[in-house]
Tab-separated table of C-alpha atoms in Angstrom:
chain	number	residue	atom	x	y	z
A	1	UNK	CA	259.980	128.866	30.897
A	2	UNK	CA	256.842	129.347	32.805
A	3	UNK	CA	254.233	126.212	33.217
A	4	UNK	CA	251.490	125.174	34.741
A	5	UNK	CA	250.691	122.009	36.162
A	6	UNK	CA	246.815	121.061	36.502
A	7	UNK	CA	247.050	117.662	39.113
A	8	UNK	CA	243.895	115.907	38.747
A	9	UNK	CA	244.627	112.197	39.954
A	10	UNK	CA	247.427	111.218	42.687
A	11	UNK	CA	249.614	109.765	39.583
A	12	UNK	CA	249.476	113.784	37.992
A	13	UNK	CA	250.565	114.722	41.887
A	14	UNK	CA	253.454	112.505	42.207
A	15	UNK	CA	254.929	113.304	38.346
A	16	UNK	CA	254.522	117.226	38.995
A	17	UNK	CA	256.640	117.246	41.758
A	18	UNK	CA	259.369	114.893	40.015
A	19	UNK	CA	259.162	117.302	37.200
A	20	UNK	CA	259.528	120.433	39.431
A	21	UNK	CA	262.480	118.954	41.209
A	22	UNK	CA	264.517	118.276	37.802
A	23	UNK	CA	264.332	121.635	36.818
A	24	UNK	CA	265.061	125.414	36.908
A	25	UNK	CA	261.895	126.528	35.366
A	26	UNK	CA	259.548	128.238	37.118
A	27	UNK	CA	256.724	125.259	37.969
A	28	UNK	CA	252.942	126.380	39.242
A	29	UNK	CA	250.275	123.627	40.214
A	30	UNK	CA	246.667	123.353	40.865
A	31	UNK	CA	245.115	120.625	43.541
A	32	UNK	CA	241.640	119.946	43.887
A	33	UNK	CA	239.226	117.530	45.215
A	34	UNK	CA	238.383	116.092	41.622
A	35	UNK	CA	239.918	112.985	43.577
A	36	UNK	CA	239.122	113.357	47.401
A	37	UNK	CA	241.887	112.899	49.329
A	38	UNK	CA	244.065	115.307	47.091
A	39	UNK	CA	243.426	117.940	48.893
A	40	UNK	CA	245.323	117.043	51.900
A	41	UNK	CA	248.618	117.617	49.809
A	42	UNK	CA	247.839	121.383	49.779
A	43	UNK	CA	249.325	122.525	52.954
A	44	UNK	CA	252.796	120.286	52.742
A	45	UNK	CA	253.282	121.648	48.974
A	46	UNK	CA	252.874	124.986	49.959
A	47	UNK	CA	255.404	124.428	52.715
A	48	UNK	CA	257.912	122.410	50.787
A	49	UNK	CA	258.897	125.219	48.592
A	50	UNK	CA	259.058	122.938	45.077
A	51	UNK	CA	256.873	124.820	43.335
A	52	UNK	CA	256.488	128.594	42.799
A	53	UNK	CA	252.750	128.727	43.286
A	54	UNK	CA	250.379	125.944	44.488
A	55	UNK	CA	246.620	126.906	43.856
A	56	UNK	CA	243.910	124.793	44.670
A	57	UNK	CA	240.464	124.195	43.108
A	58	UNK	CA	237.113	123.009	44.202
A	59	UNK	CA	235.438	120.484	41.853
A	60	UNK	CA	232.770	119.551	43.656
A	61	UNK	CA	231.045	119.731	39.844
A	62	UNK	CA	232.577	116.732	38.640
A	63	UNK	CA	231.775	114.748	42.240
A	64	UNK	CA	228.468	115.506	40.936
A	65	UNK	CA	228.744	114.004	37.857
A	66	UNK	CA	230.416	110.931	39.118
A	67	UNK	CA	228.203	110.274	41.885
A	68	UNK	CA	227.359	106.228	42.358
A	69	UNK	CA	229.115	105.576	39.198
A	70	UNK	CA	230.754	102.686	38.207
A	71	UNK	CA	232.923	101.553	35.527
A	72	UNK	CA	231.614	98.247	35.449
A	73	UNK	CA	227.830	99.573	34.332
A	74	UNK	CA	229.635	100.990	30.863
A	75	UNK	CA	230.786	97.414	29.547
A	76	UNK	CA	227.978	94.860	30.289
A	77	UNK	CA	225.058	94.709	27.938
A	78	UNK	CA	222.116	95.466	28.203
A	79	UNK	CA	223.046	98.102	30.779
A	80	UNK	CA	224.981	99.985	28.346
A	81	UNK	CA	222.017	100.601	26.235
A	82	UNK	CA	220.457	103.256	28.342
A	83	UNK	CA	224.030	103.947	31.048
A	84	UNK	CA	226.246	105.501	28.110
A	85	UNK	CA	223.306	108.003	26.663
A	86	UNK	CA	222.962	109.335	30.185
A	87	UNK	CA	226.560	109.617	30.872
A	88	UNK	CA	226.231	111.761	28.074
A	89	UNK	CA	223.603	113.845	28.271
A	90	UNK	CA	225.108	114.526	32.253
A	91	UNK	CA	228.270	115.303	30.606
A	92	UNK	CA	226.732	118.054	28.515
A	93	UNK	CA	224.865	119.394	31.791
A	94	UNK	CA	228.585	118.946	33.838
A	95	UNK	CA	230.277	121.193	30.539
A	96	UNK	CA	227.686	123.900	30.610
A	97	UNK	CA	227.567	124.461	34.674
A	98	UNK	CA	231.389	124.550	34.254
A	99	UNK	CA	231.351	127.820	32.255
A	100	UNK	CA	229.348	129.693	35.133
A	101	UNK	CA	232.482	128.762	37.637
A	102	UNK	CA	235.788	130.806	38.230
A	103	UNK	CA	239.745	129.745	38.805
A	104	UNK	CA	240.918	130.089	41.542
A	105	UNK	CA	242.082	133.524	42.824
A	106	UNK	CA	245.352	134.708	41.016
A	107	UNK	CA	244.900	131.793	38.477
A	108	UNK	CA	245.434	133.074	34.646
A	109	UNK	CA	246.082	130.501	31.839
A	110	UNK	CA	247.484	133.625	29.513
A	111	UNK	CA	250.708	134.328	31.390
A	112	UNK	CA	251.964	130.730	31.239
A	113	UNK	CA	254.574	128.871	28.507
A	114	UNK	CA	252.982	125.881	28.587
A	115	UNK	CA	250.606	123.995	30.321
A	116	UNK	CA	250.259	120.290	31.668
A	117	UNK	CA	247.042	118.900	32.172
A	118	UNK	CA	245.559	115.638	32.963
A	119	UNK	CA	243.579	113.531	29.769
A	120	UNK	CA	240.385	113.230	31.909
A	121	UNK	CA	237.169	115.616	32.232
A	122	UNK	CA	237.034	118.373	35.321
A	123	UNK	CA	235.818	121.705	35.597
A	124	UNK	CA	239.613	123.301	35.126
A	125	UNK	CA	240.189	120.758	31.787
A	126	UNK	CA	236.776	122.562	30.402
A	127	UNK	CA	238.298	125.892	31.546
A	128	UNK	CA	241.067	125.921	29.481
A	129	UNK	CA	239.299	124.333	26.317
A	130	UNK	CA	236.265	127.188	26.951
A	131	UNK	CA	239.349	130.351	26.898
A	132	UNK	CA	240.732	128.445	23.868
A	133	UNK	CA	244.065	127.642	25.034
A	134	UNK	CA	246.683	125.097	23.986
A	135	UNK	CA	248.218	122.516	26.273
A	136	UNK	CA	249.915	119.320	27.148
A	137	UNK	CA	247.545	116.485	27.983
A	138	UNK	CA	249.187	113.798	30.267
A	139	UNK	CA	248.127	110.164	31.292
A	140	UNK	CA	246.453	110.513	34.275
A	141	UNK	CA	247.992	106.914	35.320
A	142	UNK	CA	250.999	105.019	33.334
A	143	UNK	CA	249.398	103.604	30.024
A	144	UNK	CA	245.983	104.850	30.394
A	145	UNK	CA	246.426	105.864	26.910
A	146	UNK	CA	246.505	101.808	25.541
A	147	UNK	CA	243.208	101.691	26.066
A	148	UNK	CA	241.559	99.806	22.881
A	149	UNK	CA	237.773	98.931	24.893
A	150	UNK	CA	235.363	99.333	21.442
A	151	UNK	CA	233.126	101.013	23.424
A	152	UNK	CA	235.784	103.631	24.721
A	153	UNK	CA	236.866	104.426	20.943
A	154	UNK	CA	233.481	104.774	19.852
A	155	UNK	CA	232.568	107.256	22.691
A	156	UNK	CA	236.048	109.346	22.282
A	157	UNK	CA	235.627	109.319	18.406
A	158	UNK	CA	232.019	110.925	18.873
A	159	UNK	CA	233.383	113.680	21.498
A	160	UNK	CA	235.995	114.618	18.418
A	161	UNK	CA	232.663	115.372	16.499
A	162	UNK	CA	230.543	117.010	18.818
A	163	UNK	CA	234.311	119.063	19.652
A	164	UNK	CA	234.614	120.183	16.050
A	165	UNK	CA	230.971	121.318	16.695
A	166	UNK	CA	231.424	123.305	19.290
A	167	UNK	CA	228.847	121.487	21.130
A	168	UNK	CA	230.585	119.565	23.528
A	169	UNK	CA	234.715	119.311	24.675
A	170	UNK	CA	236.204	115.971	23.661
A	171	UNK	CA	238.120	114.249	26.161
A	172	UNK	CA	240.887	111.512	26.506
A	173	UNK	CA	243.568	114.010	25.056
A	174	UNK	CA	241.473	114.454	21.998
A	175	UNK	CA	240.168	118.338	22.337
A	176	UNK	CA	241.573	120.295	19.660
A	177	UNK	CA	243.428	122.453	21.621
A	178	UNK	CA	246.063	119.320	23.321
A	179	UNK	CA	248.848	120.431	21.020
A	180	UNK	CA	250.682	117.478	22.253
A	181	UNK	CA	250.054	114.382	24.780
A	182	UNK	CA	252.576	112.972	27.124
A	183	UNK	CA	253.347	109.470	28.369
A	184	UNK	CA	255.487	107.420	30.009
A	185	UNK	CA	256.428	105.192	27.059
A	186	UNK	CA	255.114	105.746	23.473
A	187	UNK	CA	254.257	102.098	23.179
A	188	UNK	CA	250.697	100.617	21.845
A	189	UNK	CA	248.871	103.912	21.568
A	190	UNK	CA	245.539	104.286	20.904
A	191	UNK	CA	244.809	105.532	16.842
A	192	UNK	CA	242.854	108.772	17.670
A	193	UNK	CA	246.607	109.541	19.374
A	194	UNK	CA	248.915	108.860	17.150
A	195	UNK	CA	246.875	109.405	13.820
A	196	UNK	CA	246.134	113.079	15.284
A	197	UNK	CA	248.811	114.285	17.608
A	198	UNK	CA	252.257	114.743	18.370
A	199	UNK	CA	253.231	112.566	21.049
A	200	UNK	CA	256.518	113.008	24.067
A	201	UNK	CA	257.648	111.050	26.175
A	202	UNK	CA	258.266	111.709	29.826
A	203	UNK	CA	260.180	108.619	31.594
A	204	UNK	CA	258.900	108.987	35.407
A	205	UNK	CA	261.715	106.150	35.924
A	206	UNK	CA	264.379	108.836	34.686
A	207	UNK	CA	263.210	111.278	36.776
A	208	UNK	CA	263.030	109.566	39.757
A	209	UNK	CA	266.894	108.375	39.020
A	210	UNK	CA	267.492	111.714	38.881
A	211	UNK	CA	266.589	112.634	42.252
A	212	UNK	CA	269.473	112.665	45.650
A	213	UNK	CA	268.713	111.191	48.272
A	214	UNK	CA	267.952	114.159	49.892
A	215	UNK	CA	265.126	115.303	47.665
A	216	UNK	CA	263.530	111.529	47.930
A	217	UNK	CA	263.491	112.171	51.318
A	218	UNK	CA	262.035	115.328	51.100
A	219	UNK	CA	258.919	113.720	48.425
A	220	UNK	CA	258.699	111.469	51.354
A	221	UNK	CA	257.809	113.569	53.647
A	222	UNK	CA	255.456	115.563	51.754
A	223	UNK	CA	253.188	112.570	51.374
A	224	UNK	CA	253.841	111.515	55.331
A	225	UNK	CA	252.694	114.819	56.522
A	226	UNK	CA	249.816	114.695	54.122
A	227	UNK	CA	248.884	110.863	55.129
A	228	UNK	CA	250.636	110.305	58.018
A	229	UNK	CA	252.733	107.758	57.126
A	230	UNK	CA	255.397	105.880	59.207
A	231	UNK	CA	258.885	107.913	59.796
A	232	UNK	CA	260.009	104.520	59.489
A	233	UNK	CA	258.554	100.824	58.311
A	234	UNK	CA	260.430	96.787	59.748
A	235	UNK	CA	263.454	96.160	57.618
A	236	UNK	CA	261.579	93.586	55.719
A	237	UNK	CA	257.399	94.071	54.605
A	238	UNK	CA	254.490	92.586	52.688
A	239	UNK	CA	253.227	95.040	50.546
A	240	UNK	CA	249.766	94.574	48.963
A	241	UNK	CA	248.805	97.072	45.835
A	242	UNK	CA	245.283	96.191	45.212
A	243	UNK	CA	243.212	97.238	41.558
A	244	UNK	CA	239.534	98.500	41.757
A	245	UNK	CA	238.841	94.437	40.138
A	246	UNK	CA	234.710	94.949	41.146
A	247	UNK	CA	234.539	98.580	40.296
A	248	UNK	CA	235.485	97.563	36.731
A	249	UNK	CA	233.681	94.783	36.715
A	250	UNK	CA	236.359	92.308	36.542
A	251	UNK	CA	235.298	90.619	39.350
A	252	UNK	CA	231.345	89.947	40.124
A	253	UNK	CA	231.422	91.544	43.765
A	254	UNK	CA	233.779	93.823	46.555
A	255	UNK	CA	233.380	90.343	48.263
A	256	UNK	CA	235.373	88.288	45.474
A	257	UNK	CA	237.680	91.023	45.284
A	258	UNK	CA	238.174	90.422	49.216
A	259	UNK	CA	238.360	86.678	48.762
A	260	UNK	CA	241.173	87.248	45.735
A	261	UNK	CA	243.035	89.294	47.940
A	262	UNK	CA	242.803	87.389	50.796
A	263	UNK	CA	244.284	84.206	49.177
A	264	UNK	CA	246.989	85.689	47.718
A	265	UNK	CA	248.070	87.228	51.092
A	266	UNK	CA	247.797	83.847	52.619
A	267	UNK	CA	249.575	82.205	49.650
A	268	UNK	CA	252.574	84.214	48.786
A	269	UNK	CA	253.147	86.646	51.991
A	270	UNK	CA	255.297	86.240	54.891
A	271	UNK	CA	253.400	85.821	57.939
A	272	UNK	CA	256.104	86.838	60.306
A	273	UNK	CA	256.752	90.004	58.143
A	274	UNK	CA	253.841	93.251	58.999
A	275	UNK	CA	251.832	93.452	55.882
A	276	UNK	CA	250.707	97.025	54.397
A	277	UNK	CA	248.289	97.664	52.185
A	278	UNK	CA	247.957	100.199	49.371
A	279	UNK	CA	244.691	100.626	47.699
A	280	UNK	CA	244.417	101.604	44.479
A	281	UNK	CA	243.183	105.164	43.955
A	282	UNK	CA	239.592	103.623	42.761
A	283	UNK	CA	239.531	100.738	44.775
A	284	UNK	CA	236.881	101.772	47.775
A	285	UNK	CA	237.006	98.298	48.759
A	286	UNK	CA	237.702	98.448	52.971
A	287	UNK	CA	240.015	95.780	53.661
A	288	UNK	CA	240.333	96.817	57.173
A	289	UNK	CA	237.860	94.755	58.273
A	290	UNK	CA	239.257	91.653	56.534
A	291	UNK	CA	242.898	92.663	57.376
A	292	UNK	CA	242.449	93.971	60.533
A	293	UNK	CA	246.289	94.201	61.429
A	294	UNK	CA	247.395	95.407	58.267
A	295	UNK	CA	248.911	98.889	58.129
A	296	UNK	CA	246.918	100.619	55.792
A	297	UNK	CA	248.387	103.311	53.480
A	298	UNK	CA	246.292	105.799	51.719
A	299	UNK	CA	244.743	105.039	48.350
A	300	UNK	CA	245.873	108.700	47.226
A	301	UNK	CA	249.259	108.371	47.983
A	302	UNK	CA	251.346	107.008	44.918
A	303	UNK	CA	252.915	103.747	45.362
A	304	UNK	CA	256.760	104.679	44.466
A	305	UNK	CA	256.588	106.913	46.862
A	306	UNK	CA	257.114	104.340	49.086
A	307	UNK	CA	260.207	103.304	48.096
A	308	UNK	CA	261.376	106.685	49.112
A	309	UNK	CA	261.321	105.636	52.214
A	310	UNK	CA	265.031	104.682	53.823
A	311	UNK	CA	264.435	102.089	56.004
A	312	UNK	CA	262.091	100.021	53.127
């Protein structure tokens, strides 16, 4: 079998390449910048061999769309009054200039078995809905499909609509060409899911069981030629994974998100031990200057990666 694999987010990245390395099919993917920072995984793809053919894709349209947004303006009222009919009305603008742009050279969605793509809205996600052709939507991050917000339900439930319309493309796996959606666990799904389509699971735990020692070795060293990480890390760390807790307005400011993290370092971390840090692909918070001898790791690489590494 022939597929395609459309990486959109680093957690797409990171289950492509598990997938590729547990089997004999014949495995394309497509980077792009629909996440800066992907695009540095290009060059040690290519030369890794995993994959048959790694293309890569400019969507500098949806860094337009996304520009100075946050997901904390979508949930507090009254903001949400006037934030989620603009989102919309940008979205329609974002779908339209997406028709008038091209795949990348050699790229055809027709000569594939089946393609993989993320759940969330970019250029190449319209591409495929706009040529009318089936595919796989995946989580873009483990259980992204739980999410039971009102507002989100309302918003997806009017992109079916407008879908069936043919006036806009519905997103969050919920276009009428996802024959299928995969996650990580079928557990506590959202209704517009399970009420409407068939639903796999893909166990990135079983996968990465699956792997020698040799081939976590090689993942490893994709993501440290990308990122530059350490060849090797002390015996014994403190290892921080931080959550975008402004962004999304659970916390009031990137300076209580600071303050959070900075107490728990001081109350549950060894001092003795070197502590890294590992933002979370959202977070933009720069805890450099508040950890200023931390090693920091790079929000886009994925945090099991890290336990790839031999001497962690």
């Amino acid at each position: 079998m022939k597929q395609l694999i459309l990486c959109e987010r680093p957690f797409m990245v990171y289950k492509a390449i598990l997938k590729a390395m547990n089997t004999n099919d014949s495995v394309d993917i497509v980077l792009s910048n629909h996440m800066p920072g992907l695009e540095k995984l290009y060059q040690p793809l290519v030369d890794s061999h995993i994959f048959h053919k790694v293309f890569y894709y400019d969507d500098a349209l949806y860094q337009e769309y996304i520009r100075d947004e946050k997901l904390s303006e979508y949930v507090k009222f009254p903001d949400i009054l006037w934030k989620w009919p603009k989102k919309f009305v940008r979205y329609l603008r974002y779908q339209r200039l997406a028709r008038k742009k091209k795949k990348p050279k050699g790229l055809d969605f027709r000569c594939y078995d089946e393609i993989l793509a993320n759940d969330g809205v970019s250029a190449l996600n319209f591409m495929l809905n706009f040529e009318k052709i089936p595919y796989v939507a995946s989580e873009h991050g483990r259980g992204n499909f739980r999410n039971k917000v009102p507002l989100h339900i309302l918003a997806v439930y009017i992109s079916i609509v407008l879908d069936y319309l043919h006036i806009a493309v519905a997103y969050s796996a919920s276009s009428k060409y996802v024959k299928a959606v995969e996650v990580d666990k079928n557990e506590g799904l959202v209704g517009y899911i399970t009420r409407r389509k068939k639903v796999r699971e893909c166990r990135i735990s079983e996968l990465e069981s699956a792997l020698t020692d040799g081939q976590k070795d090689k993942v490893y060293k994709i993501y440290a030629q990308a990122f530059g990480l350490p060849d090797q890390f002390e015996e014994e760390i403190n290892l921080l994974l931080t959550g975008p807790l402004a962004h999304d307005g659970i916390l009031a400011s990137e300076e209580d998100q600071l303050n959070c993290y900075e107490d728990a370092v001081s109350k549950y971390c060894d001092k003795e031990k070197k502590l890294l840090i590992k933002p979370h692909p959202r977070d933009s918070v720069n805890y450099a200057q508040r950890f200023p001898d931390a090693l920091m790791i790079d929000k886009i690489v994925t945090s099991e990666v890290l336990s790839f590494c031999s001497s962690l």
